[in-house]
Coordinates of C-alpha atoms in Angstrom, one line a residue:
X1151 CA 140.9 173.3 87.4
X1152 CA 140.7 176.9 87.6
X1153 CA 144.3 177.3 89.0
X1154 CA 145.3 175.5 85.9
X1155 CA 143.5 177.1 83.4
X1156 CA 144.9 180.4 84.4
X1157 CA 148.3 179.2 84.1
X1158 CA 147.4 177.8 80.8
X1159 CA 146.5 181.7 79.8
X1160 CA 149.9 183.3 81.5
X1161 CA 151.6 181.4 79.6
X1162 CA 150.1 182.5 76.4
X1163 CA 149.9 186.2 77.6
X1164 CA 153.7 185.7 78.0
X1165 CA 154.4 184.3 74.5
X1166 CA 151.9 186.8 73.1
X1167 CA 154.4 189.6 75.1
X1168 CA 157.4 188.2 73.6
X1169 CA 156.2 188.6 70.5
X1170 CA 154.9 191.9 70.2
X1171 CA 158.2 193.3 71.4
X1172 CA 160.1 191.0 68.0
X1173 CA 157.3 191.9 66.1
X1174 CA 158.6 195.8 66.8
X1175 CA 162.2 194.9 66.3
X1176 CA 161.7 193.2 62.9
X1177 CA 159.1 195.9 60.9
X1178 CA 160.3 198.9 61.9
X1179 CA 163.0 199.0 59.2
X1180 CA 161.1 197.8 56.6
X1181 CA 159.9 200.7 55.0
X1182 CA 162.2 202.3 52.5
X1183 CA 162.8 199.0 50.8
X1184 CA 159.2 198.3 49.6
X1185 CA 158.8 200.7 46.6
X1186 CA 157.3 198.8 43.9
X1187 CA 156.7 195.6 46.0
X1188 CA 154.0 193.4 44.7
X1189 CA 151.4 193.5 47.3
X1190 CA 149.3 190.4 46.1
X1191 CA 152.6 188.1 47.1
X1192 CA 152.2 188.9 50.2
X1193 CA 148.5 188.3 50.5
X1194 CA 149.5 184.7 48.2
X1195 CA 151.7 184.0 51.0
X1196 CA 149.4 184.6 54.0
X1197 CA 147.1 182.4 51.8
X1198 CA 149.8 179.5 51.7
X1199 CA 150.2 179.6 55.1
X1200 CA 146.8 179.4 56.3
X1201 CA 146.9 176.0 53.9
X1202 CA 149.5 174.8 55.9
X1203 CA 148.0 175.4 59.3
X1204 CA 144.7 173.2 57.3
X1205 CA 147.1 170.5 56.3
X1206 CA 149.1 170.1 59.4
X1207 CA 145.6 170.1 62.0
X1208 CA 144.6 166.6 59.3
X1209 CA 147.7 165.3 61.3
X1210 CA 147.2 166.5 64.6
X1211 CA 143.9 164.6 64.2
X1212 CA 145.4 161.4 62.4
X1213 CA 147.8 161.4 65.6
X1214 CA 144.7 162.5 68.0
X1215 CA 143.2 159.0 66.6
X1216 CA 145.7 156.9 67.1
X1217 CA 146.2 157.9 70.6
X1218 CA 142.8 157.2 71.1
X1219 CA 142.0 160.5 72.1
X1220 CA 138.9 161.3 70.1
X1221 CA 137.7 164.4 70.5
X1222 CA 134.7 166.6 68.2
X1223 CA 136.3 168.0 64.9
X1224 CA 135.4 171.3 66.3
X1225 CA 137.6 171.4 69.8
X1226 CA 139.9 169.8 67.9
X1227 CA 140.4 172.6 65.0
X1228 CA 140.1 174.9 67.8
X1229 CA 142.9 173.6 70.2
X1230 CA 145.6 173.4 67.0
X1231 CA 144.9 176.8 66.0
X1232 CA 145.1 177.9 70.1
X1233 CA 148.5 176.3 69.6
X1234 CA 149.6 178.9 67.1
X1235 CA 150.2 181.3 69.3
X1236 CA 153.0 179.4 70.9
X1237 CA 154.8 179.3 68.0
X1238 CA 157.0 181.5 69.0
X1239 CA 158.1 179.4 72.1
X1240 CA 161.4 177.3 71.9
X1241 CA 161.1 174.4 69.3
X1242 CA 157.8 175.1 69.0
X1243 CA 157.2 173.4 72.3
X1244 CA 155.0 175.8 74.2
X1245 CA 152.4 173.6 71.6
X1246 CA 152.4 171.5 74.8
X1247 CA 149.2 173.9 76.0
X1248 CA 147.2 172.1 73.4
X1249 CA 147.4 169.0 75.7
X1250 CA 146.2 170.9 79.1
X1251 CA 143.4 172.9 76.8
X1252 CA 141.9 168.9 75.2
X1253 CA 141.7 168.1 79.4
X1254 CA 139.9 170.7 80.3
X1255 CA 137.7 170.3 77.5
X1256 CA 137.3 167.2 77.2
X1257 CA 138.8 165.1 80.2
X1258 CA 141.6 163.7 77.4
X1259 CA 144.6 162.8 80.0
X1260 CA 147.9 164.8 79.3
X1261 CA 150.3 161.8 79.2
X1262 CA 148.1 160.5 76.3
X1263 CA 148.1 163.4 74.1
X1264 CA 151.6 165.3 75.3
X1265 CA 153.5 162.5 72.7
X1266 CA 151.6 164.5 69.8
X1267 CA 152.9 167.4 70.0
X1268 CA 156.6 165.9 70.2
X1269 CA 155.8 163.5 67.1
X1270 CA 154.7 167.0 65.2
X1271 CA 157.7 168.3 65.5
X1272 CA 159.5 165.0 64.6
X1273 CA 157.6 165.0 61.1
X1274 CA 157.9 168.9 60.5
X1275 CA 161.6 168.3 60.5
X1276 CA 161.5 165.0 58.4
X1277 CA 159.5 167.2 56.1
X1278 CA 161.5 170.1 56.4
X1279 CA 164.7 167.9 55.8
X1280 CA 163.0 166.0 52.6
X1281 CA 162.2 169.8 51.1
X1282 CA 165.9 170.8 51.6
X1283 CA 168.1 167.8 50.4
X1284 CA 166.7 168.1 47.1
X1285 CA 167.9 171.7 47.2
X1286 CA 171.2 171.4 48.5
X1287 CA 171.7 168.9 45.8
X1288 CA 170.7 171.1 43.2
X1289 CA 172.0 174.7 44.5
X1290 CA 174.2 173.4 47.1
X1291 CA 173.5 175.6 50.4
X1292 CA 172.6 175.0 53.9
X1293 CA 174.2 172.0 53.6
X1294 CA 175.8 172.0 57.2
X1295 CA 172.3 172.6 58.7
X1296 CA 171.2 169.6 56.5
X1297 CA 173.6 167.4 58.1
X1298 CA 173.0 168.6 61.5
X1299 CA 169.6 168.2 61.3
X1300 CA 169.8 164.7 59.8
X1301 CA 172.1 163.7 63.3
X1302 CA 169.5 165.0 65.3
X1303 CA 166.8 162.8 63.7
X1304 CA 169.4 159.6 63.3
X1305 CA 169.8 160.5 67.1
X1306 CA 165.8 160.8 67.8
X1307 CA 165.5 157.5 65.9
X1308 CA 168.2 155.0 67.4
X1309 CA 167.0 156.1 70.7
X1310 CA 163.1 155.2 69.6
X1311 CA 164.6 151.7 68.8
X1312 CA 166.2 151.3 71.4
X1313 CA 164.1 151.2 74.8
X1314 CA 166.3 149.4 77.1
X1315 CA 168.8 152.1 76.4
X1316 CA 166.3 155.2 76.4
X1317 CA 164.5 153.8 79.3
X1318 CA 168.0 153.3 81.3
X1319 CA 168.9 157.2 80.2
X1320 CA 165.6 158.5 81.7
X1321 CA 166.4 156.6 84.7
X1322 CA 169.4 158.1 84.7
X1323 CA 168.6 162.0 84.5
X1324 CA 166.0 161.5 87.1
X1325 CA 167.8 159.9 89.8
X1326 CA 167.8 162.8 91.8
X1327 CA 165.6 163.3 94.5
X1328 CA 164.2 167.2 92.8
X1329 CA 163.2 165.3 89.2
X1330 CA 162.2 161.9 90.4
X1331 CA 158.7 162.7 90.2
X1332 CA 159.5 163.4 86.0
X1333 CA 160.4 159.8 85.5
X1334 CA 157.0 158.0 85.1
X1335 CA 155.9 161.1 82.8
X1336 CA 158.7 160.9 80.8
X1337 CA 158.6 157.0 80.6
X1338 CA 155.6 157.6 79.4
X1339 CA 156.1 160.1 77.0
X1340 CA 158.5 158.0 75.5
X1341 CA 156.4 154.9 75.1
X1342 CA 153.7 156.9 73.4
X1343 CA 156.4 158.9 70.5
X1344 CA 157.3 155.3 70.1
X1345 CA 154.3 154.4 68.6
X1346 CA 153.4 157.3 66.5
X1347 CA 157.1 157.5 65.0
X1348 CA 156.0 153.8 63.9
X1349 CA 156.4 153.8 59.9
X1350 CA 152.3 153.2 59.9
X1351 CA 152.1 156.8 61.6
X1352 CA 155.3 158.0 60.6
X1353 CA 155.4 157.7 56.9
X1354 CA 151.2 159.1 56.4
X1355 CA 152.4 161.8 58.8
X1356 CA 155.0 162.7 56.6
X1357 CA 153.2 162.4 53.6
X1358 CA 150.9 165.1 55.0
X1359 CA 153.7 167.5 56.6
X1360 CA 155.5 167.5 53.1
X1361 CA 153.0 169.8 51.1
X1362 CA 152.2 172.0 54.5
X1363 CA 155.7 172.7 54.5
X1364 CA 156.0 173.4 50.9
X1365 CA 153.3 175.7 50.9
X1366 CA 154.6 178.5 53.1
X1367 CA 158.8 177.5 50.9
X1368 CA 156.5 178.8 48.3
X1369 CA 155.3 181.6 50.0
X1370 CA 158.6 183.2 50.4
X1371 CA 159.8 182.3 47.0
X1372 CA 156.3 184.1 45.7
X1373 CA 157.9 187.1 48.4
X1374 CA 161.0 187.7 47.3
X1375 CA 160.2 187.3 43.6
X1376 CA 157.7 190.3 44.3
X1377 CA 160.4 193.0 45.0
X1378 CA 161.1 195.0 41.5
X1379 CA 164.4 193.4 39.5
X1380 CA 164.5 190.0 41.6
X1381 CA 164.8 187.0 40.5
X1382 CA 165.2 183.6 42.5
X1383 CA 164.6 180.4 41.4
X1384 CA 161.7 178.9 43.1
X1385 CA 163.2 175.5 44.5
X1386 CA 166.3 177.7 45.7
X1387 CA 163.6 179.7 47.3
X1388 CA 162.0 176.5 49.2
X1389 CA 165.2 175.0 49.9
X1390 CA 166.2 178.9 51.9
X1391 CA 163.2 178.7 53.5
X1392 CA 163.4 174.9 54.5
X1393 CA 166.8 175.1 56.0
X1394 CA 166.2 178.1 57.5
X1395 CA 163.3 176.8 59.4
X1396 CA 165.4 174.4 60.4
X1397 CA 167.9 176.5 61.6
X1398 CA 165.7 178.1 64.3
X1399 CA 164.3 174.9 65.4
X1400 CA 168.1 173.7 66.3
X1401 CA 168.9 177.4 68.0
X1402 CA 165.9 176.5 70.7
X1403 CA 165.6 179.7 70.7
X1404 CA 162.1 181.6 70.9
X1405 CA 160.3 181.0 67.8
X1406 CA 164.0 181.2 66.0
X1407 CA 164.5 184.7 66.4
X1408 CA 167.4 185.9 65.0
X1409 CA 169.1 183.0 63.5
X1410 CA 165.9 182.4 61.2
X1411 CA 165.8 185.8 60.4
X1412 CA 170.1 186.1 60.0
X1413 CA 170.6 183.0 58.0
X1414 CA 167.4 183.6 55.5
X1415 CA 169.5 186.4 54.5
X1416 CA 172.7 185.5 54.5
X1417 CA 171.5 182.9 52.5
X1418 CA 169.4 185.0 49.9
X1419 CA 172.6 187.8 49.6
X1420 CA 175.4 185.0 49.7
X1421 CA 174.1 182.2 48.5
X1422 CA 173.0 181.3 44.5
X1423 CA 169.9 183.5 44.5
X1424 CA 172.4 186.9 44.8
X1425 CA 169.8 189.2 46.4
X1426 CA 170.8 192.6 47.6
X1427 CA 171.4 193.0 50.6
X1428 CA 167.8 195.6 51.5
X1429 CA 165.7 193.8 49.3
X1430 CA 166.8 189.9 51.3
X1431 CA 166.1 191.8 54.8
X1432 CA 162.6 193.1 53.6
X1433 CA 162.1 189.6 51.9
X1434 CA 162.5 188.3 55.3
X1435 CA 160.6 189.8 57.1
X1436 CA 158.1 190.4 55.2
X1437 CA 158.0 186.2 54.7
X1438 CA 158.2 186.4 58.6
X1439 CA 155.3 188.6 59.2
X1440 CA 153.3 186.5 56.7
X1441 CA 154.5 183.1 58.4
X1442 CA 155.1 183.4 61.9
X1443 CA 153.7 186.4 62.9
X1444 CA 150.5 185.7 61.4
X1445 CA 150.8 182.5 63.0
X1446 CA 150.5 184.5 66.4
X1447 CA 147.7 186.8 65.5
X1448 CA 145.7 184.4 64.1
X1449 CA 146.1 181.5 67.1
X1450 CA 145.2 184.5 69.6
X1451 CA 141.8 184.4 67.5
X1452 CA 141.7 180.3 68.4
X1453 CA 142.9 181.1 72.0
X1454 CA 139.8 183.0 72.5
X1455 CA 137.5 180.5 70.9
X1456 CA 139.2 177.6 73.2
X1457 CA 138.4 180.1 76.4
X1458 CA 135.0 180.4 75.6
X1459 CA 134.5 176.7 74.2
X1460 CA 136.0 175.6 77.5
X1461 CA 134.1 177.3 79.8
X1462 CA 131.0 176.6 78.2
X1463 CA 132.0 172.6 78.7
X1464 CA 133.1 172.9 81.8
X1465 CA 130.0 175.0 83.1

């Protein structure tokens, strides 16, 4: 247990290293472009955010529940925010530490709770993808992320419904000798996504990841409305930040970095809002420091709690 623990925290000391060296990259232009910025945005968008950590850990628990795993509201709120500092991984999937930090806490089996943290993502896009349609509608832009995004989840979904070919494609990739031992895992990883992308857990999951999302879309509209002579209509604002988001999830690349940032202003200089060009690349990052940067510092607070909390149980 030990040995695993301590691989639990390199991996977070790892992410944690990644992203104070993008954290360097990304501020250290940012000064001559804030004269006359509206601090209290910024602070409004921190706020927003930390309401949709709140929002999205009432799903982690409604998907906690129906695997059965239930664990005290405490370790619980603890683990989620522990997974914040992850964000930053690929896809968001470094999250996965929240499964190995509820075993040592509580004895709660990684196979039962690893289909969680796959089924978050699953509804942050859904969410994500309900947010932006109604923008690209309206202002018309991101539409080919939109669409790629929608074949992803068409993809996710026919394969969900369709066991006897999902289970035959797992075989499949693990026929060789080296991965064999992933098969069982992955069998049941599958079986478990199946039933929380069930419409009884999918559409309340949803229904919950739709307002968290919202809540930082209108963070950075608050953001770049904040910079003197700017205007941006607040649903364009949502639907940038939206597909975006979206954008970065799809790269697979850590935390987004780099498309997120790139296409967020592309889309704010190119796109209906006609931002200049210094004042969309402080409104990102600026948007990103108070998103997923914060994110970071704020799950390193969490990651110490879960250390302490877990030694304490497991003394």
């Amino acid at each position: 247990m030990a040995a695993r623990r301590t691989w639990i925290w390199l991996v977070i000391g790892a992410a944690i290293g990644i992203a104070a060296l993008s954290m360097f990259g990304d501020v250290r232009g940012l000064g001559a472009s804030l004269d006359g910025f509206e601090w209290g945005a910024f602070a409004a968008c921190i706020g927003l955010a930390c309401a949709n950590y709140a929002i999205r850990w009432t799903r982690f628990e409604l998907y906690l529940r129906r695997q059965g795993a239930r664990v005290p509201l405490a370790s619980s709120a603890i683990v989620f925010g522990a997974g914040l500092s992850l964000a930053i991984t690929p896809a968001k999937m470094g999250e996965l530490v929240k499964c190995y930090l509820l075993r040592d806490m509580h004895g709660v089996p990684v196979t039962q709770t690893a289909p969680v943290i796959v089924a978050e993502r699953v509804t942050d896009l859904i969410a994500l993808l309900l947010i932006a349609v109604i923008g690209v509608a309206v202002y018309g832009v991101g539409v080919a992320v939109l669409v790629t995004a929608a074949a992803v989840v068409a993809v996710l979904f026919v394969l969900l419904a369709t066991p006897r070919l999902t289970t035959a494609l797992v075989e499949l990739a693990t026929r060789p000798r080296a991965v064999q031992r992933f098969r069982a895992p992955l069998l049941d990883l599958y079986g478990g996504l199946a039933t929380l992308c069930h419409p009884r857990t999918l559409v309340p999951a949803t229904v919950i990841a739709v307002p968290a999302w919202a809540c930082e879309s209108i963070g950075f509209g608050l953001i770049v409305n904040a910079f003197p002579g700017t205007h941006c209509d607040l649903g364009l604002a949502m639907v940038i930040y939206a597909a975006t988001t979206i954008a970065g999830a799809l790269s697979f690349l850590p935390g987004g970095l780099g498309v997120t940032e790139g296409t967020m202003t592309l889309l704010l200089v190119r796109g209906a809002a006609h931002v200049a060009q210094s004042t969309a690349t402080a409104a990102t990052l600026l948007a990103r420091l108070a998103t997923l940067w914060f994110a970071v510092a704020l799950g390193l607070v969490f990651v110490a709690a879960a250390r302490r909390r877990t030694r304490r149980l497991v003394a």
